[in-house]
Amino acid sequence: MPQVSMTVNGRAVSGEVEGRTLLVEFLREGLRLTGTHVGCDTSQCGACAVHVDGKLVKACTAFAAELDGAEVTTIEGMAGADGSLSAVQQAFQDYHGLQCGFCTPGMVMAGAALLEENPRPSEADVRQYLEGNICRCTGYHNIVKAIMAASGQEVEPVAAE
Amino acid sequence: MPKDTGIGASTKRREDVRFLTGKGRYTDDIDVRGQAHVVFLRSDVAHARIGGIDTSEAEAMPGVIRVFTGRDFEGVGGLPCGWQITDRHGQPMQEPAHPVLAQGKVRHVGDPIAAVVAETRQQARDAAEAIMPDLEELPAVIDMKAALAEDAPKVHDDLTSNLCYDWGFVEENKAATDEAFAEAAHVTTLELVNNRLIANPMEPRVAVGDFNAATGDHTLYTTSQNPHVIRLLMGAFVLGIPEHKLRVVAPDVGGGFGTKIFHYAEEAFCTFAAKALGRPVKWTSSRSEAFMSDAHGRDHVTKIELALDAQNNFTALRTETYANMGAYLSTFAPSVPTWLHGTLMAGNYRTPLVYVNVKAVFTNTVPVDAYRGAGRPEATFQLERVIDLAARELGVDPIALRRQNFITEFPYQTPVAVEYDTGDYEGTMKVLEEKADLAGFAARRKESEAKGKMRGLGVNCYIEACGIAPSKLVGQLGARAGLYESATVRVNATGGITVMTGSHSHGQGHETSFAQVVADMIGLPEDMVEIEHGDTANTPMGMGTYGSRSLAVGGSAMVRATEKIVAKAKKIAAHLMEASEGDIELKDGTFTVAGTDKEVAWGDVTLAAYVPHNYPLEEIEPGLEETAFYDPNNFTYPAGAYACEVEVDPETGQVTVERFTAADDFGNVVNPMIVEGQVHGGLAQGIGQALLESCAYDEEGQLLSASYMDYAMPRAHDLPMFTVDSSSRTPCTHNPLGVKGCGEAGAIGSPPSVVNAVIDALHSGGHRVGHIDMPLTPARVWAAMNGAVPNMGAAQPAARTDATTEARSVGGPATRT
Ligand code: FES
Ligand code: FES
């Protein structure tokens, strides 16, 4: 079985994998980083999205064995060392951008990647960028809002009495 | 100043932090030491007799522990159905057996034939592929009307036919309804399909069974909306495990939308196999398996007729519906097209006579059961479409026609057995007109036209029956369970509170909103209250979360338990302050004696309860923990009015939703932010049904929409920003919080307004189209505009049998007005 070494959330890790082991399986089962989720088997839902060498990647589309030497960031690596949420994570809470939380890791990883590429996206930009991420709970309204707010743009406040 | 704590505050959700940092604990995140993995071999044909199953090759493969087939389950029960329907003739519905693994026949694509347990999931998967079932293919029945033909192949050989039941409601009204139709000044008739959907919560189902041979205790971890119900159904009816030896845990659950209510074969399998093998057994569904094994939703074909008098008052309503049950009866399935559908056919209107006929049919398809709204979206869709069509036929304004027929006096006894306690349909409609800026529509239409687009406006109302349900009533209606909820409120010595609720949160945010309620009642900071749910080991009996019932029923149980806590705490406080109990007031977490400056803090009272040195021991027990069961005495009736504006591209038939406005009356609201989010999600699912989603089978029963490549889930760019308003409030009159429920409204209320809007757009472009069946894909809309039959590549399972209507159900020639 091939041996693979990579950096995950800043930590050097290595392990034996089968040739067919997917990155998402290596993360979840090998490293017990269960924040990255599996929502489909056709690379359509984005629940498994992580950053590989700074790029947004669906972890169900990559073989772990091919990622020797890669830098991987998962949802577990997004908050500060002191536990403080990143701007995107905080905005998701502030604007109720999550309900069941299952799509959320992928949404946060996608949102962060978008803002890296495009620091002031329009609503249409955000919707377009989320093309590969499915959420069944939120209707996307508050996800879009959260990502716009994280970019420092003015958005409608949450509903209140 | 917006409220910042307690009831009415948009408190940020406490559950978010774990979900946002990857620290959620979903069932697939649970690994039990020593676990083995199961993979199911599922039928790839819709209907076949099982000759034999050669498992020898699979058994010899690396890592394989054992292969199970239907034979291994001959000694246990089948999956039970929780609802019994009595038909028009007083006969019970036909109820087939539903084995854990197929016995004798497979009846739908996805029916499990065998199960391989191996050391790893990969090994189990490899071995499952090596099993050779000998399947003698039989003709499949997919179309409901074909399934009812004399000579149709039978899904279940031991039943008399494929008809589950033929239900009439209210049967005594039938003759009077027919008479009203004979006398009507105008009758509008519409045939429509309520398309089959797949719920698709983003978390696929998972089950982990564990057994402790030394104690005889079973544990099942499962993705369920109602762990206690699974414990009861599986324990009592399938495996014969008493409830005290069976613990069911539903930890963080990634969405349910109904499809995680039901008791599934895989749960029973993992529990059974864990004991048989002496190893924990885990199953994780792939998405592909989910498409063919999660219960589907909707799938009705209906003919609806509305009778009006010369002044356009509704005088009678008559429907005939074919409802697909699929191959077996899922847990709630028989109740969906009947009691959750027929009882809502009066809608928001004063129609004096209603008669609903429903024929439930077995077909070689995945079982169909409750999906967000369950029965109520089907009722709303028919009714609000036929009213729109009637307005068009009569040349009257569709909003005015609705208004004229609104129920205005409450309580209102409908002709379909339910009594609406309260509502203000006119008020909600006014909110809608303002929020949706209906006055500005004409100008927006001009702008669209200038861009070469047709623009349409669709409006509809909806009503739903939520807060499910009064046990006594549903018992009479055939439910085999009570539908109360329970809660235990445990106050700890230092004053913090743990609430154990039978409701289950899988996205609804109960950990936050339930805490708001209890904290508000006592006057404590919300973080002093913790909400626990989802584990039969630490909550009292629970019926779970569905039917927008959690706050109305589960929340009410929690209020009742908290009231008992407050009553007892006041007794203790009275003793501590040497005052009489009747003079004690509780405010902001402090007990005072009326008219004096005496006070004692919450924490002193709770400490006294657990360290009863100075305590009225002769009058009351120490400790501060109370349980309450709450059984509602009526349903709740959320209602609202929705408006959708679409643009239709005349070249391609592409529909885009430009504006969507929802005006809802949910009664009182505990957390407005969460409520708004619930509506957003419901709207996305309703708009998805109207424009995108369709579960399609071919004539042989192959599931064509079996992945996200073929089943169009709404994505971010398919939807607009929504305008959502719940300021219209008539509090529920019969539960202590005055709440009605908000989880399903969006999915119930939105499909008709989308379709109404598209039809309106087409008319504005000179296309006199009466109806197009959902989903309104570009192909269907284009075909309707151009009088063509599109090649949809697939028939819906619900396809009608007569030539014109069948063509229409695959999207072809739309009806004309
Ligand atoms: S799990 Fe990777 S895209 Fe769905
Ligand atoms: S929050 Fe549940 S799927 Fe997005």
PDB file of N, CA, C and O in Angstrom, chain B residues 654-692:
ATOM      1  N   GLN B 654     -37.262  29.072 -20.725  1.00  0.00           N
ATOM      2  CA  GLN B 654     -36.571  29.131 -19.423  1.00  0.00           C
ATOM      3  C   GLN B 654     -37.308  30.075 -18.477  1.00  0.00           C
ATOM      4  O   GLN B 654     -37.633  31.203 -18.841  1.00  0.00           O
ATOM      5  N   VAL B 655     -37.564  29.589 -17.261  1.00  0.00           N
ATOM      6  CA  VAL B 655     -38.244  30.400 -16.255  1.00  0.00           C
ATOM      7  C   VAL B 655     -37.217  30.852 -15.217  1.00  0.00           C
ATOM      8  O   VAL B 655     -36.434  30.039 -14.724  1.00  0.00           O
ATOM      9  N   THR B 656     -37.222  32.129 -14.871  1.00  0.00           N
ATOM     10  CA  THR B 656     -36.417  32.571 -13.729  1.00  0.00           C
ATOM     11  C   THR B 656     -37.332  33.244 -12.715  1.00  0.00           C
ATOM     12  O   THR B 656     -38.230  34.004 -13.080  1.00  0.00           O
ATOM     13  N   VAL B 657     -37.095  32.916 -11.454  1.00  0.00           N
ATOM     14  CA  VAL B 657     -37.884  33.534 -10.391  1.00  0.00           C
ATOM     15  C   VAL B 657     -37.231  34.869 -10.075  1.00  0.00           C
ATOM     16  O   VAL B 657     -36.092  34.931  -9.629  1.00  0.00           O
ATOM     17  N   GLU B 658     -37.948  35.943 -10.343  1.00  0.00           N
ATOM     18  CA  GLU B 658     -37.389  37.284 -10.155  1.00  0.00           C
ATOM     19  C   GLU B 658     -37.643  37.815  -8.751  1.00  0.00           C
ATOM     20  O   GLU B 658     -36.791  38.482  -8.177  1.00  0.00           O
ATOM     21  N   ARG B 659     -38.830  37.545  -8.240  1.00  0.00           N
ATOM     22  CA  ARG B 659     -39.166  38.005  -6.889  1.00  0.00           C
ATOM     23  C   ARG B 659     -40.019  36.934  -6.240  1.00  0.00           C
ATOM     24  O   ARG B 659     -40.858  36.315  -6.895  1.00  0.00           O
ATOM     25  N   PHE B 660     -39.803  36.742  -4.957  1.00  0.00           N
ATOM     26  CA  PHE B 660     -40.695  35.847  -4.226  1.00  0.00           C
ATOM     27  C   PHE B 660     -40.960  36.438  -2.855  1.00  0.00           C
ATOM     28  O   PHE B 660     -40.035  36.764  -2.117  1.00  0.00           O
ATOM     29  N   THR B 661     -42.225  36.593  -2.535  1.00  0.00           N
ATOM     30  CA  THR B 661     -42.605  37.201  -1.260  1.00  0.00           C
ATOM     31  C   THR B 661     -43.534  36.268  -0.503  1.00  0.00           C
ATOM     32  O   THR B 661     -44.494  35.740  -1.066  1.00  0.00           O
ATOM     33  N   ALA B 662     -43.229  36.072   0.768  1.00  0.00           N
ATOM     34  CA  ALA B 662     -44.053  35.216   1.619  1.00  0.00           C
ATOM     35  C   ALA B 662     -44.576  36.036   2.787  1.00  0.00           C
ATOM     36  O   ALA B 662     -43.789  36.658   3.503  1.00  0.00           O
ATOM     37  N   ALA B 663     -45.888  36.048   2.966  1.00  0.00           N
ATOM     38  CA  ALA B 663     -46.486  36.670   4.151  1.00  0.00           C
ATOM     39  C   ALA B 663     -47.154  35.556   4.939  1.00  0.00           C
ATOM     40  O   ALA B 663     -48.089  34.911   4.453  1.00  0.00           O
ATOM     41  N   ASP B 664     -46.631  35.275   6.111  1.00  0.00           N
ATOM     42  CA  ASP B 664     -47.105  34.143   6.900  1.00  0.00           C
ATOM     43  C   ASP B 664     -47.686  34.598   8.222  1.00  0.00           C
ATOM     44  O   ASP B 664     -47.248  35.591   8.800  1.00  0.00           O
ATOM     45  N   ASP B 665     -48.624  33.808   8.713  1.00  0.00           N
ATOM     46  CA  ASP B 665     -49.144  33.976  10.064  1.00  0.00           C
ATOM     47  C   ASP B 665     -48.817  32.708  10.841  1.00  0.00           C
ATOM     48  O   ASP B 665     -49.481  31.687  10.677  1.00  0.00           O
ATOM     49  N   PHE B 666     -47.754  32.784  11.628  1.00  0.00           N
ATOM     50  CA  PHE B 666     -47.334  31.632  12.429  1.00  0.00           C
ATOM     51  C   PHE B 666     -47.743  31.776  13.885  1.00  0.00           C
ATOM     52  O   PHE B 666     -47.242  31.072  14.744  1.00  0.00           O
ATOM     53  N   GLY B 667     -48.634  32.745  14.162  1.00  0.00           N
ATOM     54  CA  GLY B 667     -48.926  33.018  15.565  1.00  0.00           C
ATOM     55  C   GLY B 667     -47.707  33.684  16.178  1.00  0.00           C
ATOM     56  O   GLY B 667     -46.965  34.406  15.502  1.00  0.00           O
ATOM     57  N   ASN B 668     -47.459  33.395  17.457  1.00  0.00           N
ATOM     58  CA  ASN B 668     -46.295  34.002  18.115  1.00  0.00           C
ATOM     59  C   ASN B 668     -45.001  33.396  17.582  1.00  0.00           C
ATOM     60  O   ASN B 668     -44.990  32.258  17.109  1.00  0.00           O
ATOM     61  N   VAL B 669     -43.946  34.165  17.678  1.00  0.00           N
ATOM     62  CA  VAL B 669     -42.653  33.742  17.154  1.00  0.00           C
ATOM     63  C   VAL B 669     -41.623  33.808  18.277  1.00  0.00           C
ATOM     64  O   VAL B 669     -41.537  34.823  18.973  1.00  0.00           O
ATOM     65  N   VAL B 670     -40.874  32.744  18.468  1.00  0.00           N
ATOM     66  CA  VAL B 670     -39.865  32.735  19.531  1.00  0.00           C
ATOM     67  C   VAL B 670     -38.542  33.315  19.035  1.00  0.00           C
ATOM     68  O   VAL B 670     -37.948  34.154  19.688  1.00  0.00           O
ATOM     69  N   ASN B 671     -38.078  32.854  17.869  1.00  0.00           N
ATOM     70  CA  ASN B 671     -36.808  33.374  17.331  1.00  0.00           C
ATOM     71  C   ASN B 671     -37.028  33.751  15.866  1.00  0.00           C
ATOM     72  O   ASN B 671     -37.028  32.889  14.984  1.00  0.00           O
ATOM     73  N   PRO B 672     -37.235  35.046  15.591  1.00  0.00           N
ATOM     74  CA  PRO B 672     -37.584  35.477  14.227  1.00  0.00           C
ATOM     75  C   PRO B 672     -36.526  35.096  13.193  1.00  0.00           C
ATOM     76  O   PRO B 672     -36.852  34.776  12.056  1.00  0.00           O
ATOM     77  N   MET B 673     -35.272  35.087  13.596  1.00  0.00           N
ATOM     78  CA  MET B 673     -34.208  34.741  12.647  1.00  0.00           C
ATOM     79  C   MET B 673     -34.350  33.278  12.201  1.00  0.00           C
ATOM     80  O   MET B 673     -34.260  32.966  11.009  1.00  0.00           O
ATOM     81  N   ILE B 674     -34.615  32.410  13.166  1.00  0.00           N
ATOM     82  CA  ILE B 674     -34.755  30.992  12.832  1.00  0.00           C
ATOM     83  C   ILE B 674     -36.007  30.769  11.991  1.00  0.00           C
ATOM     84  O   ILE B 674     -36.001  30.013  11.016  1.00  0.00           O
ATOM     85  N   VAL B 675     -37.084  31.447  12.354  1.00  0.00           N
ATOM     86  CA  VAL B 675     -38.329  31.295  11.608  1.00  0.00           C
ATOM     87  C   VAL B 675     -38.121  31.706  10.147  1.00  0.00           C
ATOM     88  O   VAL B 675     -38.536  31.016   9.215  1.00  0.00           O
ATOM     89  N   GLU B 676     -37.445  32.825   9.963  1.00  0.00           N
ATOM     90  CA  GLU B 676     -37.191  33.282   8.597  1.00  0.00           C
ATOM     91  C   GLU B 676     -36.388  32.235   7.822  1.00  0.00           C
ATOM     92  O   GLU B 676     -36.681  31.930   6.666  1.00  0.00           O
ATOM     93  N   GLY B 677     -35.388  31.674   8.492  1.00  0.00           N
ATOM     94  CA  GLY B 677     -34.565  30.650   7.844  1.00  0.00           C
ATOM     95  C   GLY B 677     -35.378  29.423   7.465  1.00  0.00           C
ATOM     96  O   GLY B 677     -35.174  28.819   6.405  1.00  0.00           O
ATOM     97  N   GLN B 678     -36.314  29.041   8.327  1.00  0.00           N
ATOM     98  CA  GLN B 678     -37.176  27.898   8.005  1.00  0.00           C
ATOM     99  C   GLN B 678     -37.999  28.183   6.753  1.00  0.00           C
ATOM    100  O   GLN B 678     -38.180  27.317   5.903  1.00  0.00           O
ATOM    101  N   VAL B 679     -38.505  29.405   6.663  1.00  0.00           N
ATOM    102  CA  VAL B 679     -39.318  29.749   5.483  1.00  0.00           C
ATOM    103  C   VAL B 679     -38.442  29.740   4.227  1.00  0.00           C
ATOM    104  O   VAL B 679     -38.823  29.179   3.195  1.00  0.00           O
ATOM    105  N   HIS B 680     -37.246  30.313   4.322  1.00  0.00           N
ATOM    106  CA  HIS B 680     -36.351  30.306   3.149  1.00  0.00           C
ATOM    107  C   HIS B 680     -36.158  28.886   2.623  1.00  0.00           C
ATOM    108  O   HIS B 680     -36.237  28.637   1.419  1.00  0.00           O
ATOM    109  N   GLY B 681     -35.868  27.980   3.551  1.00  0.00           N
ATOM    110  CA  GLY B 681     -35.587  26.605   3.134  1.00  0.00           C
ATOM    111  C   GLY B 681     -36.803  25.954   2.504  1.00  0.00           C
ATOM    112  O   GLY B 681     -36.700  25.226   1.511  1.00  0.00           O
ATOM    113  N   GLY B 682     -37.969  26.218   3.088  1.00  0.00           N
ATOM    114  CA  GLY B 682     -39.200  25.666   2.527  1.00  0.00           C
ATOM    115  C   GLY B 682     -39.468  26.218   1.137  1.00  0.00           C
ATOM    116  O   GLY B 682     -39.871  25.490   0.219  1.00  0.00           O
ATOM    117  N   LEU B 683     -39.229  27.509   0.969  1.00  0.00           N
ATOM    118  CA  LEU B 683     -39.462  28.121  -0.348  1.00  0.00           C
ATOM    119  C   LEU B 683     -38.557  27.471  -1.397  1.00  0.00           C
ATOM    120  O   LEU B 683     -38.984  27.182  -2.517  1.00  0.00           O
ATOM    121  N   ALA B 684     -37.306  27.246  -1.026  1.00  0.00           N
ATOM    122  CA  ALA B 684     -36.378  26.648  -1.995  1.00  0.00           C
ATOM    123  C   ALA B 684     -36.887  25.271  -2.412  1.00  0.00           C
ATOM    124  O   ALA B 684     -36.807  24.894  -3.586  1.00  0.00           O
ATOM    125  N   GLN B 685     -37.426  24.520  -1.457  1.00  0.00           N
ATOM    126  CA  GLN B 685     -37.920  23.190  -1.804  1.00  0.00           C
ATOM    127  C   GLN B 685     -39.195  23.271  -2.651  1.00  0.00           C
ATOM    128  O   GLN B 685     -39.381  22.485  -3.568  1.00  0.00           O
ATOM    129  N   GLY B 686     -40.036  24.247  -2.348  1.00  0.00           N
ATOM    130  CA  GLY B 686     -41.259  24.406  -3.143  1.00  0.00           C
ATOM    131  C   GLY B 686     -40.967  24.901  -4.546  1.00  0.00           C
ATOM    132  O   GLY B 686     -41.545  24.421  -5.529  1.00  0.00           O
ATOM    133  N   ILE B 687     -40.043  25.841  -4.658  1.00  0.00           N
ATOM    134  CA  ILE B 687     -39.669  26.344  -5.983  1.00  0.00           C
ATOM    135  C   ILE B 687     -38.937  25.238  -6.739  1.00  0.00           C
ATOM    136  O   ILE B 687     -39.119  25.060  -7.945  1.00  0.00           O
ATOM    137  N   GLY B 688     -38.152  24.459  -6.010  1.00  0.00           N
ATOM    138  CA  GLY B 688     -37.492  23.304  -6.626  1.00  0.00           C
ATOM    139  C   GLY B 688     -38.506  22.338  -7.211  1.00  0.00           C
ATOM    140  O   GLY B 688     -38.361  21.863  -8.344  1.00  0.00           O
ATOM    141  N   GLN B 689     -39.569  22.062  -6.457  1.00  0.00           N
ATOM    142  CA  GLN B 689     -40.606  21.176  -6.979  1.00  0.00           C
ATOM    143  C   GLN B 689     -41.256  21.765  -8.225  1.00  0.00           C
ATOM    144  O   GLN B 689     -41.518  21.072  -9.200  1.00  0.00           O
ATOM    145  N   ALA B 690     -41.510  23.060  -8.183  1.00  0.00           N
ATOM    146  CA  ALA B 690     -42.244  23.694  -9.279  1.00  0.00           C
ATOM    147  C   ALA B 690     -41.414  23.788 -10.560  1.00  0.00           C
ATOM    148  O   ALA B 690     -41.954  23.662 -11.659  1.00  0.00           O
ATOM    149  N   LEU B 691     -40.115  24.002 -10.418  1.00  0.00           N
ATOM    150  CA  LEU B 691     -39.323  24.284 -11.618  1.00  0.00           C
ATOM    151  C   LEU B 691     -38.281  23.223 -11.963  1.00  0.00           C
ATOM    152  O   LEU B 691     -37.875  23.120 -13.126  1.00  0.00           O
ATOM    153  N   LEU B 692     -37.812  22.471 -10.987  1.00  0.00           N
ATOM    154  CA  LEU B 692     -36.614  21.667 -11.238  1.00  0.00           C
ATOM    155  C   LEU B 692     -36.750  20.178 -10.955  1.00  0.00           C
ATOM    156  O   LEU B 692     -36.305  19.342 -11.729  1.00  0.00           O
TER     157      LEU B 692
END
